[in-house]
Amino acid sequence: MTVPLTQHRLADGPTRRAIVQGGALMVGFALAGVPTRARAATGDAGPRPVDPNEVDSFLAVNGDGTVTVFCGKVDLGQGLRIAMRQIAGEELGIGIDMIKYIEGDTTLTPDQGRTSGSNGIQRGGMQLRRAAATARQALIELAAQRLNAAPDDLVAKDGEVRPNNGGAGIKFAELIGGRNFKIKLNPKAPLKDPATYTLVGKPLPRPDVPAKCTGGFTYMQDFSAPGMVHARVIRPPAIGAKLIGVDEASIKHLSGANVVRLKDFLAVIADDEWTAVRAARALRAQWSEWSGLPAQDKLIATLRADPEVTDEVLVTRGQQGPSAQSGAVSRSASYFWPMQSHGSIGPSCAVADVRSDAATVWTASQGTHGNRKTFARFLGLPEEKVRLIYLDGAGCYGMNGHEDAAADAAIVSRAVGRPVRVQWSRQDEHGWDPKGPPQLLDISGAVDPAGRILAWRTEMWLPQTTRGLPDIPLLGPAAAGLDNVRGLQPGLISQNADPPYTADNVQVLVHWLKDAPLRPAPIRSPGKPANCFAVESFTDELAAAAGLDPIEFRLSGLADPRGIEAIRRAAALMNWQSRPSSGANKSAPVMRGRGFAYVHYKHSESYVAMGMEVAVERGSGRIRVERVACAHDCGQIINPDGVRAQVEGSILQTLSRVLMEEVQFDRSRVTSVDWSSYPILRFPDVPKLDIVLIDRPTQPPLGAGEAACSPVGAALANAVFDATGARLRTVPFTPDRVKVALSAV
Amino acid sequence: MTTYRLRINGVERAIDSSDPDQPLLYGLRSVGLTATKFGCGLGQCGACSVLVDRRPTRSCLTTIADTQGKSVVTLEGLGSMAAPHPVQAAFIKEQVPQCGYCTSGMIISAVALLAEKPKPTEDDIRASLEGNLCRCGTHVRVIRAVMAASGQGG
C-alpha cells in the first residue's frame, strides 16, 4: 500500500495510545537527571529556561545537593561530557560525582550553536564557565546573608559555601536547592585563579567509556520508541533522477512491508528491521535518467574554467607589485584536495515521532538546535512544537548523513502516523552523505637567498557559502517536494590560505564557485587541511629554493612566541638536524625522509607544529608513515587525556584522508560506496605518534578537535619530497601518483 | 516463521525469523543485544564481530540458520561494567573509544586474538585487527590496550 501524505494521522486507536504512552516514557528518559524535586518545590512544571544569557539555562542546584549541567553542545566522542563537568565543577565548587548532565535537547538545553568548528570548549565551555562563576557569586552572597559574613570571607567548595578560615558552611542545596537563580550571566563575575584549580587540567576519565566498552551504551542506532516501525529510504540510481513508477507488487511476498511514496521520495516500512532491508532490496522502481555530474577526470580543469565565479580578495598585506631583487627565486605550484566522505563507521540513523501538532526527533546531528528551524519548516509546524534530542551516533566529524536520516524519519513518520526508525545502508552513507568540497589552490611566490619571502599570492577555487543559510539542503524534503533551504554550506573553508610567516607582500584571492559537483558540507577542520597542505608545501618549496633548512626557514619568518615554541618542541621530538631538503638517499629502493609543517589555526586559535618520518618504496610507490611528532598548544587544557585523544584522532584521520581518500563518481552518481572503493587507514598503516601538549593555564582554552588535522598533508608531502625529491601536490597520495611523481624527478 | 535456537552469552535463546538467510546481526539486535553494530553489511568493517563457537565472526554475513545450535558471544557476554573482561578493562583504562561505534568489534577481535596468542607482538595485533575499521583514530590506544590486556607493557 502506498500511504499518501494526506492520511498522515491514525485515529485514536490502540497504536496512538501506545505512542502517547511511549511519549511519556520518552520524556521520562530524556528528563533523567532533571531536578524534579526542584520542580515540586516551586510548583514549576513549565518549560526549562533555554536562553543562553540565563544562568538557569546552564545549571540547576537540585534539592539533593547534586547539580545538573545543561549543555547545548553535544559529545560526539570528543569528551565534552567530562570536560564540561570539570569546567562547571571547578568554577562552582562541587565535585564531578555530584554533577548530572543533559545535552543537546532543544527543550532542555540552551542553544549554544552547532557543535562544530572546534568551538565546544572555547565558546560553549566558556559560556558554562561564566554561568558557573555567576552562580557561585550568587551562592556566596546568599550564604553571606545567612552567615552574616562578608562575601570575601567565604569560599564555595565541595558543594557548600563556608568561611575561608574554617567553620560550618551551608550546602548549595540549602541555599537554593530546587529554585531558580533567575539571574543573567555576569561577564564580570570573578573567575577562579587557575593556580587553585583542582579539576580543570586533570586527565579525568570520560564517563561514557565503560558503557561503550561493555555494551550498555545506547547509541542512536540502538534507540527504539514504542510502536516504532522500521523504514529504509530508496535513493535514486542517479542523483537528479525523478521517480517514474513503483511496482508495489514486487514486495507483496514480504509480510507487513509497505511502500511510502511522496513525489520522488520513496521508502519502505516494516515492523521488523530485516523485513525492511529485504523490502528495500526487492522493491522495483523506475527512475528517469540523469547525468549532470562533471567528468571526474576533468574536475580540476572544470573548476578552473568555471565562468560563474564571484571573486573576493581575502588578504592583502604589504606593498603590492613584484619585488625585484637580485638573487630572488620565483616559484609557482598548483595543489588539489578532492571531495571526501565523512566515512562514519555506522551509517546514519534516526527515530522520529511526528504528529499533527508536534514532533519529536531523536538524532545524532551535531546541530540539534539549528535543525529545529529546518525541521519545523518542512514539517509545517511551529518551531516550539518541534523537539530534537541528541543521541550519540557513529562519529560524524562535521555533517554526515545524520541530518538527512532524521529528515527521512520525520517524513515517513508524518506519512504513516507512527514513530519511525530510519537506518541508512553503507551504500547510502558513502553515496549520499554530503561531501567535503573540492579545493584547488594555485600559489606563486618569490624568496631571496637569505630566506625572506618577497611575495606570496594564493588563488583558490572553492564552492561558495550561501549567506544566511541555516542548514544545508536535505535530501528527503527535496525529494518529497517539501519546503527546503537552497544553497551551499561547506563551512569556513577559506581560512589559513596565507602564510603565517613574514612576507613583503601577500595576496589571497578566492574565486567562489556558484555550485559544487556534489552537495558539500563541513568536514572536520573545514578547508584548513587543504589550505594548510598547499601553504605549508609551498613554504617548503620556497625553503628548498633558497637552499635552507625547512624549520629554520619557518622560524626566521615567525614572530609569535607561542608558534615558535610549538615549532621548537616538535623539532626536539624529531631530533631535527639542520639541513636543506631534499635528502641524500634518493636512489635507494626504500627512501627515507622527514618533513615539517606548522599552523596557527584560523590565525587566531591553537598552534600546531608537526614532523613526520616516512619511507617511500620506489618499486610500489607505497608511502609508509613511520612516525608523527606533534607539539600542540591549545591554551588552557581542560582535560589533557581528552586533548591527547583528539590530537591522535586528528592526525590519524587526516593521514587517512591524505593517503587514501577520494570520492569516486561517474556522470550520474557516487561510485565509491563501500570500504573497498573508498578505503581508509587500517592498523598496519598506523605510525608511531609522539605528542607533546603545551599547557597554558592562564590563557583561554582553544579548540583541540581540528587544528592538528591541518598540518598533516604538508608534513607528509614535505617528508616525501625530502625522501625522494618528488613533490606531491594532489591528494590522495596513492601509490600510482607517487610513482608518476618519482618518474618525473 | 521459524524458531532458531542458539546459545547466546551462555543462555539458550530462541529467535524467530521468517527468513533463514536473515543475518545473525539482526537476530541479536532484535532480542535487545545491541552492542553488536551494523557497520556495512558487507563484512568489510568489523563493527558486527561476535564469537561463534569461539571464532571471530562477522554477524552481518552469517545467517541465523547457520548459527542454529551454536554458541555466540557478544560484547555484553564478555563482562559488565561491574566485572569487565580483562580486554574490556584495558580498553576502559586506556580510554580507547571516542565515538565507540567500532569498539564492540575491536574488543571481540582482540579477545579472539588473545585466545589464540596470549602474548601477541604489536605487529600481531595490527595484523589481526586489520579488518576492524576505526574512523576516530583510536588505533594507538587499541594497540596499547591489547598489549596491556595480555600483560605486556602498560
Short mmCIF file of N, CA and C in Angstrom, two decimals, chain A residues 165-214:
data_model
loop_
_atom_site.label_atom_id
_atom_site.label_comp_id
_atom_site.label_asym_id
_atom_site.label_seq_id
_atom_site.Cartn_x
_atom_site.Cartn_y
_atom_site.Cartn_z
N ASN A 165 38.24 30.79 56.76
CA ASN A 165 39.10 30.41 57.88
C ASN A 165 38.51 29.26 58.69
N GLY A 166 37.68 28.44 58.05
CA GLY A 166 37.11 27.29 58.73
C GLY A 166 35.76 27.61 59.35
N GLY A 167 35.15 26.61 59.91
CA GLY A 167 33.84 26.80 60.50
C GLY A 167 32.77 26.21 59.62
N ALA A 168 31.54 26.13 60.14
CA ALA A 168 30.45 25.46 59.43
C ALA A 168 30.02 26.25 58.21
N GLY A 169 29.69 25.50 57.14
CA GLY A 169 29.22 26.13 55.92
C GLY A 169 27.75 25.80 55.69
N ILE A 170 27.24 26.28 54.56
CA ILE A 170 25.85 25.97 54.18
C ILE A 170 25.89 25.30 52.80
N LYS A 171 25.18 24.20 52.70
CA LYS A 171 25.18 23.46 51.44
C LYS A 171 24.45 24.25 50.34
N PHE A 172 24.93 24.06 49.11
CA PHE A 172 24.28 24.71 47.95
C PHE A 172 22.78 24.42 47.97
N ALA A 173 22.44 23.15 48.26
CA ALA A 173 21.04 22.74 48.20
C ALA A 173 20.21 23.53 49.21
N GLU A 174 20.82 23.81 50.35
CA GLU A 174 20.11 24.58 51.37
C GLU A 174 19.92 26.03 50.93
N LEU A 175 20.89 26.51 50.20
CA LEU A 175 20.85 27.92 49.78
C LEU A 175 19.83 28.15 48.66
N ILE A 176 19.80 27.21 47.69
CA ILE A 176 18.94 27.48 46.53
C ILE A 176 18.35 26.21 45.93
N GLY A 177 18.60 25.07 46.59
CA GLY A 177 18.16 23.79 46.02
C GLY A 177 16.72 23.82 45.55
N GLY A 178 16.49 23.46 44.31
CA GLY A 178 15.14 23.40 43.80
C GLY A 178 14.58 24.71 43.29
N ARG A 179 15.33 25.79 43.49
CA ARG A 179 14.84 27.08 43.00
C ARG A 179 15.76 27.60 41.90
N ASN A 180 15.21 28.48 41.10
CA ASN A 180 16.00 29.06 40.02
C ASN A 180 16.83 30.24 40.53
N PHE A 181 17.97 30.46 39.90
CA PHE A 181 18.79 31.62 40.24
C PHE A 181 18.14 32.91 39.76
N LYS A 182 17.52 32.83 38.57
CA LYS A 182 16.87 33.99 37.96
C LYS A 182 17.84 35.17 37.82
N ILE A 183 19.04 34.86 37.36
CA ILE A 183 19.99 35.94 37.06
C ILE A 183 20.64 35.69 35.71
N LYS A 184 21.11 36.77 35.13
CA LYS A 184 21.77 36.66 33.83
C LYS A 184 23.25 36.34 34.04
N LEU A 185 23.86 35.74 33.03
CA LEU A 185 25.31 35.52 33.06
C LEU A 185 26.00 36.86 33.26
N ASN A 186 26.88 36.90 34.23
CA ASN A 186 27.58 38.15 34.52
C ASN A 186 29.00 38.06 33.96
N PRO A 187 29.27 38.84 32.93
CA PRO A 187 30.61 38.77 32.34
C PRO A 187 31.71 39.23 33.30
N LYS A 188 31.29 39.89 34.39
CA LYS A 188 32.29 40.39 35.34
C LYS A 188 32.39 39.50 36.59
N ALA A 189 31.60 38.44 36.64
CA ALA A 189 31.71 37.54 37.81
C ALA A 189 33.15 37.03 37.88
N PRO A 190 33.76 37.12 39.07
CA PRO A 190 35.17 36.74 39.16
C PRO A 190 35.37 35.25 38.87
N LEU A 191 36.41 34.94 38.09
CA LEU A 191 36.74 33.55 37.78
C LEU A 191 37.81 33.07 38.75
N LYS A 192 37.83 31.78 38.97
CA LYS A 192 38.83 31.20 39.85
C LYS A 192 40.23 31.40 39.28
N ASP A 193 41.19 31.54 40.17
CA ASP A 193 42.59 31.62 39.76
C ASP A 193 43.04 30.23 39.32
N PRO A 194 43.51 30.10 38.07
CA PRO A 194 43.93 28.77 37.59
C PRO A 194 44.94 28.08 38.51
N ALA A 195 45.68 28.86 39.29
CA ALA A 195 46.66 28.25 40.20
C ALA A 195 45.97 27.42 41.28
N THR A 196 44.68 27.69 41.51
CA THR A 196 43.96 26.96 42.56
C THR A 196 43.12 25.81 42.00
N TYR A 197 43.20 25.56 40.71
CA TYR A 197 42.35 24.52 40.09
C TYR A 197 42.61 23.14 40.69
N THR A 198 41.52 22.43 40.92
CA THR A 198 41.65 21.03 41.33
C THR A 198 41.03 20.07 40.33
N LEU A 199 40.17 20.56 39.45
CA LEU A 199 39.52 19.69 38.45
C LEU A 199 40.01 19.98 37.04
N VAL A 200 40.03 21.26 36.68
CA VAL A 200 40.50 21.64 35.34
C VAL A 200 41.99 21.32 35.23
N GLY A 201 42.35 20.68 34.11
CA GLY A 201 43.76 20.33 33.91
C GLY A 201 44.08 18.90 34.28
N LYS A 202 43.08 18.18 34.83
CA LYS A 202 43.32 16.78 35.23
C LYS A 202 42.81 15.82 34.14
N PRO A 203 43.54 14.71 33.93
CA PRO A 203 43.10 13.75 32.90
C PRO A 203 42.01 12.82 33.41
N LEU A 204 40.87 13.39 33.80
CA LEU A 204 39.80 12.57 34.36
C LEU A 204 39.19 11.69 33.26
N PRO A 205 38.78 10.47 33.62
CA PRO A 205 38.23 9.56 32.60
C PRO A 205 36.87 10.02 32.11
N ARG A 206 36.58 9.70 30.85
CA ARG A 206 35.30 10.07 30.25
C ARG A 206 34.20 9.12 30.74
N PRO A 207 33.07 9.67 31.19
CA PRO A 207 32.06 8.84 31.86
C PRO A 207 31.36 7.85 30.93
N ASP A 208 31.41 8.08 29.62
CA ASP A 208 30.69 7.19 28.70
C ASP A 208 31.54 5.98 28.29
N VAL A 209 32.81 5.98 28.64
CA VAL A 209 33.71 4.92 28.15
C VAL A 209 33.37 3.52 28.69
N PRO A 210 33.12 3.36 30.00
CA PRO A 210 32.83 2.00 30.47
C PRO A 210 31.62 1.36 29.77
N ALA A 211 30.54 2.12 29.59
CA ALA A 211 29.36 1.53 28.92
C ALA A 211 29.65 1.25 27.44
N LYS A 212 30.48 2.08 26.83
CA LYS A 212 30.84 1.83 25.42
C LYS A 212 31.67 0.55 25.29
N CYS A 213 32.42 0.21 26.33
CA CYS A 213 33.28 -0.97 26.28
C CYS A 213 32.58 -2.24 26.75
N THR A 214 31.42 -2.12 27.38
CA THR A 214 30.75 -3.31 27.88
C THR A 214 29.38 -3.54 27.24
#
